[in-house]
PDB file of C-alpha atoms and ligand atoms in Angstrom:
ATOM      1  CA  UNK A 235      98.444  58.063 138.317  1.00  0.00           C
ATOM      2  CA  UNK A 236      98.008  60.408 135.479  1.00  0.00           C
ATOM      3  CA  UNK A 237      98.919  57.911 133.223  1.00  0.00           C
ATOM      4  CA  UNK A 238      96.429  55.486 134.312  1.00  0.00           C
ATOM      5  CA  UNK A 239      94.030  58.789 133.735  1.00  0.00           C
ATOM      6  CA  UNK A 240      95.071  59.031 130.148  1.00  0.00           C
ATOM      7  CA  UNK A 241      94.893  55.597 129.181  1.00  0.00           C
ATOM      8  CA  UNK A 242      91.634  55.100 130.490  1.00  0.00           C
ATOM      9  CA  UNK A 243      90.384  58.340 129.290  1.00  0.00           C
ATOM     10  CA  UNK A 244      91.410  57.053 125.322  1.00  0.00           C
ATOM     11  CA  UNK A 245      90.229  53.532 125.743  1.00  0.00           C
ATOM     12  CA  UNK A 246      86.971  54.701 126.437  1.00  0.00           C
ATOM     13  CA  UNK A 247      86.818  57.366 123.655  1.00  0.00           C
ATOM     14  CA  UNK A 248      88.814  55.671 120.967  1.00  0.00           C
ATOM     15  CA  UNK A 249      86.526  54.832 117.911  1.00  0.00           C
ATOM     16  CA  UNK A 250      85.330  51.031 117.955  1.00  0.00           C
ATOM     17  CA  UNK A 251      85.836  48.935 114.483  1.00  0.00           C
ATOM     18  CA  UNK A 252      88.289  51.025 112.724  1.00  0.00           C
ATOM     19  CA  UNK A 253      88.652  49.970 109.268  1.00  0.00           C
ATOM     20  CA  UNK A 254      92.633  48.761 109.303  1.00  0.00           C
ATOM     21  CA  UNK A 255      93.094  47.740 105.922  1.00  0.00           C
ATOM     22  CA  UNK A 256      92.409  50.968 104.508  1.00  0.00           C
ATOM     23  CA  UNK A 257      95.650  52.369 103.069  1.00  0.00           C
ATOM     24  CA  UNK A 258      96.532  56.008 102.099  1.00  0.00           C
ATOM     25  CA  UNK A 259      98.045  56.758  99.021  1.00  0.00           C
ATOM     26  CA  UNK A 260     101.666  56.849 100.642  1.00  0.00           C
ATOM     27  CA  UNK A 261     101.231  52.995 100.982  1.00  0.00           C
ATOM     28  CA  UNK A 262     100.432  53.252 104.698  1.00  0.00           C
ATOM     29  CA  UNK A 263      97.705  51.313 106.099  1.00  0.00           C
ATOM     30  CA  UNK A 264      95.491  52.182 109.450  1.00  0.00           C
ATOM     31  CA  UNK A 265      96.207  48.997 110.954  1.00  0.00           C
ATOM     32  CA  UNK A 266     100.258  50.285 111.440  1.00  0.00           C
ATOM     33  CA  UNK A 267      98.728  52.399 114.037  1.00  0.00           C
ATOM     34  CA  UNK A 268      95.953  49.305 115.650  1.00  0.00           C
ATOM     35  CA  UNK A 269      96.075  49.299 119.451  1.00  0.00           C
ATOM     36  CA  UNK A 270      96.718  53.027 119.284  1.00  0.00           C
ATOM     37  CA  UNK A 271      94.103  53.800 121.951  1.00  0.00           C
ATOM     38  CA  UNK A 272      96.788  52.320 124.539  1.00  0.00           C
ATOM     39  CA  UNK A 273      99.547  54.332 123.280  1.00  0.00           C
ATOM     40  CA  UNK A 274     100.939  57.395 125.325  1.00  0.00           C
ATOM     41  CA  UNK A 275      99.476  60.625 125.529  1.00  0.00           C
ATOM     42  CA  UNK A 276     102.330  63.491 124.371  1.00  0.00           C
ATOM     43  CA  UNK A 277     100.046  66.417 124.599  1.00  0.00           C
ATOM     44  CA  UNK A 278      96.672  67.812 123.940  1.00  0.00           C
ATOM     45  CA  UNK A 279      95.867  70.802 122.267  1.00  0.00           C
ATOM     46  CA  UNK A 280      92.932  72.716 120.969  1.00  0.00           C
ATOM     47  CA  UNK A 281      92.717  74.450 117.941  1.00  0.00           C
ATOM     48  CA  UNK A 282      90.382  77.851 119.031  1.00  0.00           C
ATOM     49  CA  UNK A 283      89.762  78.111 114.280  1.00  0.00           C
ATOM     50  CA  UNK A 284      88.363  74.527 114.167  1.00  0.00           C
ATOM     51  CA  UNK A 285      86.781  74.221 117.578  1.00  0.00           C
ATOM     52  CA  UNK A 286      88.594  70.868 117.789  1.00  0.00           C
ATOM     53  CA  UNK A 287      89.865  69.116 120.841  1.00  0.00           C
ATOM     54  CA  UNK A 288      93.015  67.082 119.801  1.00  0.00           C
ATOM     55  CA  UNK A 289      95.062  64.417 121.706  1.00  0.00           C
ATOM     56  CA  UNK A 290      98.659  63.431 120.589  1.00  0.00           C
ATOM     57  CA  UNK A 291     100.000  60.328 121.394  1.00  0.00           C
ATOM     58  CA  UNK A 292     102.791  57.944 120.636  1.00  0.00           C
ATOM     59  CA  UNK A 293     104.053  54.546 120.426  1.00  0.00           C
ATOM     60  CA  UNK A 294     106.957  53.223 123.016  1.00  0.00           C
ATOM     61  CA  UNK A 295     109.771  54.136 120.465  1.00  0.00           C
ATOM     62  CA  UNK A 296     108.313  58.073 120.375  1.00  0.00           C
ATOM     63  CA  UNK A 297     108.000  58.465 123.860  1.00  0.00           C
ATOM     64  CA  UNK A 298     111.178  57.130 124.706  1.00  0.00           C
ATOM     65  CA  UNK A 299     113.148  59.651 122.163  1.00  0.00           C
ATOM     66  CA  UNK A 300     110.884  62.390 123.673  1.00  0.00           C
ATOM     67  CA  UNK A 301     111.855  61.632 127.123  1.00  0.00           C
ATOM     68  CA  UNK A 302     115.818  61.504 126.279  1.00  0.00           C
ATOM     69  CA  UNK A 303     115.076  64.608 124.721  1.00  0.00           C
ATOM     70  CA  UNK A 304     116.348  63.414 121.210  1.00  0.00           C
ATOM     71  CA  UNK A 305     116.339  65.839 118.563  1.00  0.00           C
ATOM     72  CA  UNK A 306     115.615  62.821 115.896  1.00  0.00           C
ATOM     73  CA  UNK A 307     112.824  60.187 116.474  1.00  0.00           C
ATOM     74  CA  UNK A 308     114.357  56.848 115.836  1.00  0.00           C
ATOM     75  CA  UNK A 309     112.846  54.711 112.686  1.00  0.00           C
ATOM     76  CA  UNK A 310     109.534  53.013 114.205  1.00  0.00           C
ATOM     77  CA  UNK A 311     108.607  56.039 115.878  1.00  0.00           C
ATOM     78  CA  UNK A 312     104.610  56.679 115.005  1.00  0.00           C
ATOM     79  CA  UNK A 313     102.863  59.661 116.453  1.00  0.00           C
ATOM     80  CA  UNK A 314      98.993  59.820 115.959  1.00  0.00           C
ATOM     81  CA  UNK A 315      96.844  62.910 116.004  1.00  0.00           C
ATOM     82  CA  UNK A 316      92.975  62.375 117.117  1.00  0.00           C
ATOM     83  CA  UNK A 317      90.692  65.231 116.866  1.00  0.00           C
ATOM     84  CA  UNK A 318      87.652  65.362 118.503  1.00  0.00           C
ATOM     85  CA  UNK A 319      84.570  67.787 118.158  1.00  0.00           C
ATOM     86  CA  UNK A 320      83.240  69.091 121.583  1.00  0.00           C
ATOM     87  CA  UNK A 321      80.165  69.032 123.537  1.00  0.00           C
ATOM     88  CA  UNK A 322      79.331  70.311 126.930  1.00  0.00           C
ATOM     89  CA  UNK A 323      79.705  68.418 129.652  1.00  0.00           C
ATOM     90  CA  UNK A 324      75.402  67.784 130.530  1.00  0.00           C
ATOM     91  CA  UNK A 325      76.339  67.724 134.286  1.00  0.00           C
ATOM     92  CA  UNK A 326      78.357  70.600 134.651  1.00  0.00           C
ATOM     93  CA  UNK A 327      78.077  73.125 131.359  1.00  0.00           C
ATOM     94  CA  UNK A 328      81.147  74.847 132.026  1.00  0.00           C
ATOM     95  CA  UNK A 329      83.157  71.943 131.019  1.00  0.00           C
ATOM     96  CA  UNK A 330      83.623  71.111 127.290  1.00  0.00           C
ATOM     97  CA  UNK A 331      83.892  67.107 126.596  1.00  0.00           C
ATOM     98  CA  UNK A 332      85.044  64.920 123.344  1.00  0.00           C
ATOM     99  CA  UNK A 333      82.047  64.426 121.012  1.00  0.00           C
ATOM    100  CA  UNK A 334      82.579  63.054 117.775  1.00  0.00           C
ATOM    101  CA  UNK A 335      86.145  61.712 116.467  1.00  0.00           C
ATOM    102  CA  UNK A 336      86.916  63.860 113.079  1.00  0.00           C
ATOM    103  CA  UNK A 337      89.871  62.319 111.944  1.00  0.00           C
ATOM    104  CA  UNK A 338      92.901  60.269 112.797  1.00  0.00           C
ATOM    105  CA  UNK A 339      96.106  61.028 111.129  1.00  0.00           C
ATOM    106  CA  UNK A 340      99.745  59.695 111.930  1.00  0.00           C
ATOM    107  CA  UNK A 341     103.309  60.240 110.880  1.00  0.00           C
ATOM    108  CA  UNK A 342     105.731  57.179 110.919  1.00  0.00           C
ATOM    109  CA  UNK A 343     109.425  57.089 110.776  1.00  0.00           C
ATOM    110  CA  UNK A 344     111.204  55.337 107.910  1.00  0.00           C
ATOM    111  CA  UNK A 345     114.650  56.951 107.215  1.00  0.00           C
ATOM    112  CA  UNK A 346     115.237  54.867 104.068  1.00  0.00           C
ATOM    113  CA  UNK A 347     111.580  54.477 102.574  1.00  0.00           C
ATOM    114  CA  UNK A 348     110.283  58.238 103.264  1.00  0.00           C
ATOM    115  CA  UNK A 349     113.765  59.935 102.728  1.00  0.00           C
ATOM    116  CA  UNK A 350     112.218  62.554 100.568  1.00  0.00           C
ATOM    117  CA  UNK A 351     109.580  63.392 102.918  1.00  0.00           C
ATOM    118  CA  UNK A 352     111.948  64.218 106.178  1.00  0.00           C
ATOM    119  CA  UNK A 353     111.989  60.604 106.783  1.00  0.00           C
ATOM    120  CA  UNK A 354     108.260  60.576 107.754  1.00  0.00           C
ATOM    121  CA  UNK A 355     105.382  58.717 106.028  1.00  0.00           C
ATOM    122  CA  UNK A 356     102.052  60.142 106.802  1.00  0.00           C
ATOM    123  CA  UNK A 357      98.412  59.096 106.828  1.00  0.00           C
ATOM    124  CA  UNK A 358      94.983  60.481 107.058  1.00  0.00           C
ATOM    125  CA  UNK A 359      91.751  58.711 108.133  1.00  0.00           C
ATOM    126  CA  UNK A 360      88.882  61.087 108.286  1.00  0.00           C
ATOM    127  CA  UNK A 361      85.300  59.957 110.026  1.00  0.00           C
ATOM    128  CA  UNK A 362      82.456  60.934 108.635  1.00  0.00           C
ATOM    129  CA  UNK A 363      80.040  60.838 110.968  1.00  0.00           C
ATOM    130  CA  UNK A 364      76.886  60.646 108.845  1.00  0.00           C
ATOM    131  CA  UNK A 365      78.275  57.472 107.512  1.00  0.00           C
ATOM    132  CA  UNK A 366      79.611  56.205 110.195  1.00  0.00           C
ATOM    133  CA  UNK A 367      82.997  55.025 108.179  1.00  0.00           C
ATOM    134  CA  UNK A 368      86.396  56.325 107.880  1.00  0.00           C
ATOM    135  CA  UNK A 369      87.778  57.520 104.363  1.00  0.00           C
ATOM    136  CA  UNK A 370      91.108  57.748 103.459  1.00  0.00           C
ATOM    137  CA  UNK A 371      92.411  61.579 102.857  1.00  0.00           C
ATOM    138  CA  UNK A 372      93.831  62.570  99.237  1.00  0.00           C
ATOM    139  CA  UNK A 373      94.146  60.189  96.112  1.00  0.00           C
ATOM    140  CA  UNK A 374      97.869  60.249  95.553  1.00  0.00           C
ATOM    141  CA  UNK A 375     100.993  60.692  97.225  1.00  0.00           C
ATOM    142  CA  UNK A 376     101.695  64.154  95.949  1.00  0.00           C
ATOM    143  CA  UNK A 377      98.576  64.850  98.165  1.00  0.00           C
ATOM    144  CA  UNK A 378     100.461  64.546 101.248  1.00  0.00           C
ATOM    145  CA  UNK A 379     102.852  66.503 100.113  1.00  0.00           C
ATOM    146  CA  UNK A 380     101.297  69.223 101.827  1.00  0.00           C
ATOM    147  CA  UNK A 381     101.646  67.621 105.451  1.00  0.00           C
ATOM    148  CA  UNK A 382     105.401  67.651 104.981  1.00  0.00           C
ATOM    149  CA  UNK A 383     105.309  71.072 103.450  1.00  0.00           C
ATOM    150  CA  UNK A 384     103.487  72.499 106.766  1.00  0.00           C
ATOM    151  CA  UNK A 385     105.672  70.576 108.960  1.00  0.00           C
ATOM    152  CA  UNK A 386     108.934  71.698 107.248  1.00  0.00           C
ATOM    153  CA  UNK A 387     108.413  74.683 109.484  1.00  0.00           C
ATOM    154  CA  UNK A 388     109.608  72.911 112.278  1.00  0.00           C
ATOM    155  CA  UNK A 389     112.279  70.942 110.359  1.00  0.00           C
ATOM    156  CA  UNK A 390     114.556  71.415 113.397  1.00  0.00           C
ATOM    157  CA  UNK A 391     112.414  69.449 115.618  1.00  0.00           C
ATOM    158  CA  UNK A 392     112.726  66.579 113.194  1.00  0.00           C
ATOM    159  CA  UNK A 393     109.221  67.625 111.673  1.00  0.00           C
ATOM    160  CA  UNK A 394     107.428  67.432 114.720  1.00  0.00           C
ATOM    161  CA  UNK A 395     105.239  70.224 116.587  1.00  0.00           C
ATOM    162  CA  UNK A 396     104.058  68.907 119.344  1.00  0.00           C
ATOM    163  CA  UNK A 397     106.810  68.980 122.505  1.00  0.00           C
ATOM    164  CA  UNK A 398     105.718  66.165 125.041  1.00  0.00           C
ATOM    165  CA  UNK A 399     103.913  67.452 127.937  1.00  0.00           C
ATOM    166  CA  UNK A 400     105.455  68.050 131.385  1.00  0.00           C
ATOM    167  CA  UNK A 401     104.024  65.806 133.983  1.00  0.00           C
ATOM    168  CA  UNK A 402     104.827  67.488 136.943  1.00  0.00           C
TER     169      UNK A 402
HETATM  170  C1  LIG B  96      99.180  73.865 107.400  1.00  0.00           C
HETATM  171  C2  LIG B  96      99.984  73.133 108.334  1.00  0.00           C
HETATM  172  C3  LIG B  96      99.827  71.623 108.487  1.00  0.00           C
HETATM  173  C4  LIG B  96      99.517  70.673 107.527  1.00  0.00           C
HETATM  174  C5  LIG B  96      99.209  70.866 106.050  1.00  0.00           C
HETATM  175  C6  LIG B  96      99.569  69.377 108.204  1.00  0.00           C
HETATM  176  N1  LIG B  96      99.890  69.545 109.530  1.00  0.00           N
HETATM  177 FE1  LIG B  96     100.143  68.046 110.902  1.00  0.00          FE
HETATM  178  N2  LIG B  96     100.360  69.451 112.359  1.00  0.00           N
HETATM  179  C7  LIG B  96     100.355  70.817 112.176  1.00  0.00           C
HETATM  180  C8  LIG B  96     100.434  71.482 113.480  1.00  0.00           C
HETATM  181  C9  LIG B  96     100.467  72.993 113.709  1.00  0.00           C
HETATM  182  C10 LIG B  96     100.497  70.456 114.443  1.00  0.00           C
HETATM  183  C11 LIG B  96     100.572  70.601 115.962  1.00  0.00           C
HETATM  184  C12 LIG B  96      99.369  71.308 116.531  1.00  0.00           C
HETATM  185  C13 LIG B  96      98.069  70.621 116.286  1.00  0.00           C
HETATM  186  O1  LIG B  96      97.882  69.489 116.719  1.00  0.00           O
HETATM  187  O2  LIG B  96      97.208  71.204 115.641  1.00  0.00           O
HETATM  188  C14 LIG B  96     100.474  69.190 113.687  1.00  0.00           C
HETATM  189  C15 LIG B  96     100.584  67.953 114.281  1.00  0.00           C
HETATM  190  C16 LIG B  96     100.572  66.751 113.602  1.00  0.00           C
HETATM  191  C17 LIG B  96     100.839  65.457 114.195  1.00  0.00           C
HETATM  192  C18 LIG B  96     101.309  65.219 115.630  1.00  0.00           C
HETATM  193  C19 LIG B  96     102.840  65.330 115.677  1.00  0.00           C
HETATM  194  C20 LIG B  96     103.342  66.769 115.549  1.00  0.00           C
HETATM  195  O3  LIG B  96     104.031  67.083 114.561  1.00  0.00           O
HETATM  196  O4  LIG B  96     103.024  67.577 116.413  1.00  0.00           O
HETATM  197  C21 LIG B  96     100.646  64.528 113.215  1.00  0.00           C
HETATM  198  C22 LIG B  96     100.790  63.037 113.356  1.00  0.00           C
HETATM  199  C23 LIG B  96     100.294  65.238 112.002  1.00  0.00           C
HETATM  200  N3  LIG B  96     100.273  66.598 112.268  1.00  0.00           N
HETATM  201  C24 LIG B  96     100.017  64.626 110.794  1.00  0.00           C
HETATM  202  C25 LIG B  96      99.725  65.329 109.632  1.00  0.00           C
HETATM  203  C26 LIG B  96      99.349  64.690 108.375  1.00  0.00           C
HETATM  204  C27 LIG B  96      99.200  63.207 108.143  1.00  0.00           C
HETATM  205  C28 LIG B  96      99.148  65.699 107.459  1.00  0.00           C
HETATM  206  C29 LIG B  96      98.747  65.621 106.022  1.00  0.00           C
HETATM  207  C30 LIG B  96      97.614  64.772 105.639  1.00  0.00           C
HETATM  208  C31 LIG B  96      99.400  66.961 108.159  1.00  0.00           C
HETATM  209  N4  LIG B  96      99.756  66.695 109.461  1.00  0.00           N
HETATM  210  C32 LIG B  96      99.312  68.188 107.568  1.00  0.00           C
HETATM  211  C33 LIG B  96     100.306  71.478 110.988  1.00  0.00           C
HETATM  212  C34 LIG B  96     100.030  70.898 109.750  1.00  0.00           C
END
């Protein structure tokens, strides 16, 4: 039931026409990710310094480890971040709704190709909404050396911040 929730709630916002073939500088294109918007939600969570409304979600393979309770994702693991800004709900203020899509960024597993990275490759699409396109984030590699930097803080959680949310 909640499932069916989630997956209808990201079909409908997901972002029509995303640009696959762009590719970030870690040789990773947005169409690794395409059919995201059925994927499973892991979590949401709201960051209170950006004002941003962000789902998690993950393919089969990600899910799968979460719910064993593996300490390593498997290789073919992808977990995508979508952050939303927020508007108010016009029928009922109180309630805070997705607005605009910001950015989507995801982390893929790949023991052998990203071993110097924790085994993750990652990618950045941000939306600009005045254009109405996607751009890729940074211009090299050593860009995105700062998402593995940041998530070497949880190195014990293979890299990964986001625990999958109970559904019960
Ligand atoms: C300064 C710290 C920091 C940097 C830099 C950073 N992240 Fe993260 N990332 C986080 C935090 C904290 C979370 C979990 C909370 C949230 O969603 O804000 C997260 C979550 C994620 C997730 C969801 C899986 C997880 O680990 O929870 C993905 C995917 C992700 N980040 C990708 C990226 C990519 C791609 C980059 C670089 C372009 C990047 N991050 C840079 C801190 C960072």
């Amino acid at each position: 039931m909640r499932k069916a929730f989630f997956g209808a709630l990201l079909t409908g916002l997901a972002f029509a026409g995303e640009p696959w073939d762009l590719e970030a500088p870690t040789g990773l294109k947005f169409g690794l990710i395409k059919g995201y918007e059925n994927w499973h939600v892991v979590a949401t969570h709201f960051r209170t310094d950006k004002n941003e409304l962000r789902y998690i979600i993950g393919n089969d393979k990600a899910v799968e480890a979460y719910k064993k309770g593996m300490k390593k994702f498997p290789d073919g693991a992808i977990l995508v971040k979508i952050g939303y800004s927020l508007k108010k709900n016009p029928a009922w203020e109180a309630s805070l709704e997705p607005d605009v899509i910001q950015r989507v960024e995801f982390m893929v597993k790949d023991s052998k190709r990203f071993k110097d990275t924790g085994g993750w490759g990652f990618a950045r699409f941000v939306y600009d909404a005045k254009t109405g396109k996607y751009k890729v984030f940074g211009k090299s590699a050593q860009d995105y050396m700062q998402c593995f930097s940041c998530h070497k803080l949880v190195e014990k959680k293979d890299y990964v911040f986001t625990d999958y949310v109970r559904r019960r």
